[in-house]
Backbone as a chain_set.jsonl record, in Angstrom:
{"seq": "XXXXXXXXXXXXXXXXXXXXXXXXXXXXXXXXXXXXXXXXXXXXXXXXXXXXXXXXXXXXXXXXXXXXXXXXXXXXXXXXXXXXXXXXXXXXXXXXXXXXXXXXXXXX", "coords": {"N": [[121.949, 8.663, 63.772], [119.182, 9.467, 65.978], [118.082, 7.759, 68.846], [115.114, 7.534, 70.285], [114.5, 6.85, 73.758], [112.063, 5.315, 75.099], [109.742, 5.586, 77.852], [108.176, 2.665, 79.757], [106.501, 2.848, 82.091], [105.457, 5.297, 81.863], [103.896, 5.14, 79.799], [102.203, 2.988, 80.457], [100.649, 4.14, 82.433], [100.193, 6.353, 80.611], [97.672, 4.351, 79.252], [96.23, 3.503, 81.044], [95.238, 6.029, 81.841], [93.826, 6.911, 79.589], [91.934, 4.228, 79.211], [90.297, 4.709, 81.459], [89.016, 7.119, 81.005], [88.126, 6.1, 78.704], [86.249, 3.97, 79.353], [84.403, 5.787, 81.242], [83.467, 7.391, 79.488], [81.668, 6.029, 77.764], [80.192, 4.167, 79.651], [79.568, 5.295, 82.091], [78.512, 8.412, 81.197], [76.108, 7.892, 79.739], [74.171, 6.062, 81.244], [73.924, 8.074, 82.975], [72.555, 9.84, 81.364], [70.453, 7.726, 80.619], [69.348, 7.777, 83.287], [67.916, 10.296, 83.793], [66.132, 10.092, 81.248], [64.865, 8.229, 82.513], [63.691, 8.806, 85.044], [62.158, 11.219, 84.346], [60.141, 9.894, 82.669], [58.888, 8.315, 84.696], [57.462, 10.146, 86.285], [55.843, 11.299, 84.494], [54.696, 8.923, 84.296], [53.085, 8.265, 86.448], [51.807, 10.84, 87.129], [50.171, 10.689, 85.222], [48.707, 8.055, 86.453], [47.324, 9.253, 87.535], [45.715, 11.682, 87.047], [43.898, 9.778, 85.292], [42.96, 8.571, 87.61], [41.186, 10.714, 88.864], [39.853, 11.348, 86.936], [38.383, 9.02, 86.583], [37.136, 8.419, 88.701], [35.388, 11.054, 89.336], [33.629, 10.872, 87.424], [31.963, 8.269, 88.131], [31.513, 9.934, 90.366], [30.14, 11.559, 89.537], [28.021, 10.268, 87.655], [26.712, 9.115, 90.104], [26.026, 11.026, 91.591], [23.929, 12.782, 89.526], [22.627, 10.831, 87.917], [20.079, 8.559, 86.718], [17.121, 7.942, 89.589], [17.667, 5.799, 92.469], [20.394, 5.117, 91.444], [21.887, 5.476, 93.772], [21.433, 4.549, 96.535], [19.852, 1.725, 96.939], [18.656, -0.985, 94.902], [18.067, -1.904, 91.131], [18.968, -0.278, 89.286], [21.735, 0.482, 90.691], [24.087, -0.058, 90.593], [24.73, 0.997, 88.176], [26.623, 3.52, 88.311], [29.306, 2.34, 88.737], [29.767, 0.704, 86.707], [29.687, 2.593, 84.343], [31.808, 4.226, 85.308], [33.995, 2.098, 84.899], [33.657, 1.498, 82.092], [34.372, 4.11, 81.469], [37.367, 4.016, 82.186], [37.837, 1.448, 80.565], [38.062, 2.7, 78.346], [39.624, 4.664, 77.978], [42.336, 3.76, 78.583], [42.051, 2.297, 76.094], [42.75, 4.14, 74.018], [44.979, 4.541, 75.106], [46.416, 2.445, 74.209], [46.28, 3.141, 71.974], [47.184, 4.844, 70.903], [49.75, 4.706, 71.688], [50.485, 1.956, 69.94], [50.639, 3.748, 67.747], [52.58, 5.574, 67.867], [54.727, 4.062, 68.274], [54.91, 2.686, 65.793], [55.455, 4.806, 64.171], [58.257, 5.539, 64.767], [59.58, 2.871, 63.913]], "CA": [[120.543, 8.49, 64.0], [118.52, 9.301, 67.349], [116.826, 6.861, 68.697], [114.164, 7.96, 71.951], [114.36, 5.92, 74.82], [110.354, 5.055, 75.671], [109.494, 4.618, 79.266], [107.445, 1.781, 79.942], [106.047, 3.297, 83.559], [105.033, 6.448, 81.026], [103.231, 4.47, 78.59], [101.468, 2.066, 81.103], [100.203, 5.123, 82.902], [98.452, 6.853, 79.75], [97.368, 3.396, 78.921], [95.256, 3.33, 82.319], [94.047, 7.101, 81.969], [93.007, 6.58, 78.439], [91.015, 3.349, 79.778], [88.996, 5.206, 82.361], [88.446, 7.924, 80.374], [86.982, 5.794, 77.816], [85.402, 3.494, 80.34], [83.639, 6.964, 81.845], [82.894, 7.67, 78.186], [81.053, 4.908, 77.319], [78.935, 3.468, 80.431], [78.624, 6.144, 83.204], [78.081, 9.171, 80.691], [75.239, 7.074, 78.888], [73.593, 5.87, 82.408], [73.057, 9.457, 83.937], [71.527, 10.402, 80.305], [69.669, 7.347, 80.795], [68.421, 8.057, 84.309], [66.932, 11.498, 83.288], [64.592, 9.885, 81.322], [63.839, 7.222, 83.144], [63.343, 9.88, 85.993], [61.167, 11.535, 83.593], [58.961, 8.712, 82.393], [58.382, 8.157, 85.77], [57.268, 11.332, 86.426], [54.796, 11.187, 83.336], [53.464, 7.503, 84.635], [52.666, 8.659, 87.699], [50.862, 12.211, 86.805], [48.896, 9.935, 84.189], [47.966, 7.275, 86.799], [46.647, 10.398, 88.789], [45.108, 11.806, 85.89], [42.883, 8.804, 85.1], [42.153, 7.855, 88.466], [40.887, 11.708, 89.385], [38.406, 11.19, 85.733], [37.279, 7.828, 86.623], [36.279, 8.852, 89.727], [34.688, 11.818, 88.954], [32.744, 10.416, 86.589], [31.594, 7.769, 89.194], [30.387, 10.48, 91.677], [28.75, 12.196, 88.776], [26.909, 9.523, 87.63], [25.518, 8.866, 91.236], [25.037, 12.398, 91.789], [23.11, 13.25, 88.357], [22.37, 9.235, 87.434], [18.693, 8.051, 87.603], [16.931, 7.568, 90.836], [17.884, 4.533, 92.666], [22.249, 4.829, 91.506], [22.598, 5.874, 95.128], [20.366, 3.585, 96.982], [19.642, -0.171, 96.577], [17.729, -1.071, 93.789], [18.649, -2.624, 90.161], [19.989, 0.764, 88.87], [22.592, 0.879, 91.688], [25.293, -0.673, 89.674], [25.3, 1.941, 86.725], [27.765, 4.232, 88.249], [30.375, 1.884, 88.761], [29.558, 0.755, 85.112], [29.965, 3.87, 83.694], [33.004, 4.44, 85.631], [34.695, 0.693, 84.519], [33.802, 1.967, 80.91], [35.654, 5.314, 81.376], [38.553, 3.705, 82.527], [38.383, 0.953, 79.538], [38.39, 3.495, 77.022], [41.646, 5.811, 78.114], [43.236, 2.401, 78.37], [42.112, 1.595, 74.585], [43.082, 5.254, 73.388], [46.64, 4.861, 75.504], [46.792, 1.865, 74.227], [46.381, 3.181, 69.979], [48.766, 5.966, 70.386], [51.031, 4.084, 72.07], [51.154, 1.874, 69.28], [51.329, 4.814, 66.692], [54.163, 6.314, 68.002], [56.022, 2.382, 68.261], [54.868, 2.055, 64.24], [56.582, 5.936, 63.744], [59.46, 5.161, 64.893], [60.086, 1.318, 63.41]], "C": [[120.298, 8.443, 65.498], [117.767, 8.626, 67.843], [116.138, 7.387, 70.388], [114.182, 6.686, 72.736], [113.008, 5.966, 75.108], [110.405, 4.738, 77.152], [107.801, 3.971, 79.28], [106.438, 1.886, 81.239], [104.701, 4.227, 82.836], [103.303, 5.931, 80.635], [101.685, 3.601, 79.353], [100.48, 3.459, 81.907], [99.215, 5.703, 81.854], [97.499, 5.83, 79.394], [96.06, 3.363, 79.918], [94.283, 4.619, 81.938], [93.145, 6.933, 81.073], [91.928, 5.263, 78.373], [90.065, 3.644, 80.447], [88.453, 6.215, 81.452], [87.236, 7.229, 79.342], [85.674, 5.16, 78.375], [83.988, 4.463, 80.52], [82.562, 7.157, 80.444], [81.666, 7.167, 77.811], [79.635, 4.12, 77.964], [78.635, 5.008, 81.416], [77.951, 7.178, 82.61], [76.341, 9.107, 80.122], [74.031, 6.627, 80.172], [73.218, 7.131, 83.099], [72.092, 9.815, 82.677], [70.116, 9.289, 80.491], [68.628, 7.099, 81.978], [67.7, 9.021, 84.395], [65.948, 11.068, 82.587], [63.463, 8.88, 81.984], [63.251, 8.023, 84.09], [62.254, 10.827, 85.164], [59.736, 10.995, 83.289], [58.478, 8.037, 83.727], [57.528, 8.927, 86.572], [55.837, 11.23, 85.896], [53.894, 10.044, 83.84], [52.75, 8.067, 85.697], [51.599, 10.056, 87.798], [49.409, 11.349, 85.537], [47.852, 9.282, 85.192], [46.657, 8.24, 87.27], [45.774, 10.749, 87.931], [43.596, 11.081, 85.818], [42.311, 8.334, 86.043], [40.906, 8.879, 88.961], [39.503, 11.242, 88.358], [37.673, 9.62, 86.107], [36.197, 8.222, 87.862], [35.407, 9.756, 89.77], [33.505, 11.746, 88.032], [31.561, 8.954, 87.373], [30.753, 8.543, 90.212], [29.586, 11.101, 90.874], [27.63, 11.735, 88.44], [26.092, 8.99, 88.918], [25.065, 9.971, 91.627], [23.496, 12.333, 90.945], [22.632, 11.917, 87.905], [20.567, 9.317, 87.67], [18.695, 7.632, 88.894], [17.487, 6.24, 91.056], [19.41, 3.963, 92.481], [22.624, 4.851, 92.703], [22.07, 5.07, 95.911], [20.832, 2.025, 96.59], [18.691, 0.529, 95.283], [18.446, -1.768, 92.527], [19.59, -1.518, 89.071], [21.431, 1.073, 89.738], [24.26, 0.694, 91.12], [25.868, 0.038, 88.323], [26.185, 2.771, 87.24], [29.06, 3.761, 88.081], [30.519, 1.134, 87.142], [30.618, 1.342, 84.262], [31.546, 4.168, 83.724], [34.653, 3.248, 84.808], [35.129, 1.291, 82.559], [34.578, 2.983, 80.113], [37.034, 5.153, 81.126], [38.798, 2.465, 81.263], [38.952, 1.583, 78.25], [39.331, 4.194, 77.273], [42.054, 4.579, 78.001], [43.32, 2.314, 76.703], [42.878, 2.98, 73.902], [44.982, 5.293, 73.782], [47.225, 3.942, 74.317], [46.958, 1.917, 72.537], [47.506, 3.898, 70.26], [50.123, 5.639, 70.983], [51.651, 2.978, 70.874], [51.247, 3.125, 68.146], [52.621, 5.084, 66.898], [55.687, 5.434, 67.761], [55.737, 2.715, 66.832], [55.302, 3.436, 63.675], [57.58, 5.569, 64.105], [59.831, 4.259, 64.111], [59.993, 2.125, 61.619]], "O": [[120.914, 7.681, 66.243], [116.606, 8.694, 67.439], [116.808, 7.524, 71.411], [113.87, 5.596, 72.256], [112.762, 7.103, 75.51], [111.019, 3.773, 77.607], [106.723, 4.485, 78.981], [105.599, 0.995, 81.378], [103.496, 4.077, 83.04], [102.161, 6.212, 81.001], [100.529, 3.612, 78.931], [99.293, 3.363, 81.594], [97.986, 5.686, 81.924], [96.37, 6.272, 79.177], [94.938, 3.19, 79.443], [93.068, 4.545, 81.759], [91.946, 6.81, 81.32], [91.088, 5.295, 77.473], [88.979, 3.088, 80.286], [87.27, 6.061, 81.147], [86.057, 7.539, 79.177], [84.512, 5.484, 78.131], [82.86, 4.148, 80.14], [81.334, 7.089, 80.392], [80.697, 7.883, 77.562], [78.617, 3.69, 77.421], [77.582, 5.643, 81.36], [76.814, 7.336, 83.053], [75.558, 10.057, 80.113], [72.883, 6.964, 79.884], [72.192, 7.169, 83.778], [70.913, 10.071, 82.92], [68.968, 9.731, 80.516], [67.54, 6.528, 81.903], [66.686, 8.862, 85.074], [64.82, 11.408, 82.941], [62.243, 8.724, 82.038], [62.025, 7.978, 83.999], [61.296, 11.053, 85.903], [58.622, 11.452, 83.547], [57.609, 7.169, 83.647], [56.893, 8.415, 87.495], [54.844, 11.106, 86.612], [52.664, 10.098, 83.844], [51.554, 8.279, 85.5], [50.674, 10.088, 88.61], [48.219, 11.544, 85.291], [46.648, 9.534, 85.16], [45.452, 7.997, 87.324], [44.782, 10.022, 87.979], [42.511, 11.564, 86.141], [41.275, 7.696, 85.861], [39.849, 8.398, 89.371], [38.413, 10.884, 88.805], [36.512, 9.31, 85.839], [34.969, 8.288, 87.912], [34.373, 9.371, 90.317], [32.576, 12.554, 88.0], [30.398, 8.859, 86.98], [29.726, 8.157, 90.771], [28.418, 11.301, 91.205], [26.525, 12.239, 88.64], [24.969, 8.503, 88.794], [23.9, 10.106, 92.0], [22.39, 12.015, 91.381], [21.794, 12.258, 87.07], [19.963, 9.949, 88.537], [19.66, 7.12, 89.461], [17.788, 5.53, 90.097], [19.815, 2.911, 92.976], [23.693, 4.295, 92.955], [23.109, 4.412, 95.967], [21.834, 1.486, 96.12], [18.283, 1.625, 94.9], [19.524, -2.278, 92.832], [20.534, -1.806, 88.336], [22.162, 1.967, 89.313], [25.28, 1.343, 91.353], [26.891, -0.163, 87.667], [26.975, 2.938, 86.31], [29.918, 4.404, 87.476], [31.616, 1.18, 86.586], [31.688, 1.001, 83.758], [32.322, 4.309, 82.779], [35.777, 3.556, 84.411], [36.208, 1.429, 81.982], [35.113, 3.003, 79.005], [37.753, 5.736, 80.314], [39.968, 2.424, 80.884], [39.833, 1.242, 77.461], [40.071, 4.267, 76.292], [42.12, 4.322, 76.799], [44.39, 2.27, 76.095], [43.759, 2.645, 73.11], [45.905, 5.788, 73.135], [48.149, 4.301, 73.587], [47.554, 1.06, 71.884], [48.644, 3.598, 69.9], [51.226, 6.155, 70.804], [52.866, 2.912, 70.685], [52.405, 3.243, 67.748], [53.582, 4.836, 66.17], [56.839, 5.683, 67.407], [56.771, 3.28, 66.477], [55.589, 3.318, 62.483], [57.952, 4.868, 63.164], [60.63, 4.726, 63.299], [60.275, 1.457, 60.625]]}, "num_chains": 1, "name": "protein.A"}
């Protein structure tokens, strides 16, 4: 009967590669996937904020453009554009804020 001599140098050696490898496997592989989307969703927040700030505003100079007399001026109408505008901006909020949960209550 043959019996193999094992080296212990050998052994300790794949022992290590097979450690990083898995190591690598496990956290860094998983961390670049998860910086793409965070890099993504960052992306998306940021084109949104823009988004909503471009329509609030716009909707702000419209209503003092086109608004009854007196939005642009003093007077007691002066206060409806920024109104208007406040209102704009509550409602995308309330609409982010349904389909954001939809999509949480698809998933779960």
């Amino acid at each position: 009967m043959h019996v193999a001599k094992s080296n212990p140098l050998g052994e300790a050696q794949e022992l290590q590669k097979m450690l990083v490898d898995y190591a690598k496997q496990e956290t860094v592989e998983p961390l670049k996937t998860l910086g793409k989307y965070l890099g993504l969703g960052i992306a998306g927040a940021v084109c949104m904020f823009l988004g909503f700030f471009f329509l609030v505003l716009g909707v702000l100079r419209l209503v003092q453009a086109e608004g009854p007399d007196g939005t642009n001026g003093g007077g007691g109408l002066s206060l409806l554009p920024y109104g208007a505008a406040i209102l704009t901006l509550v409602s995308l909020l309330a609409l982010l804020a349904m389909l954001l949960n939809r999509a949480k209550n698809r998933v779960m």
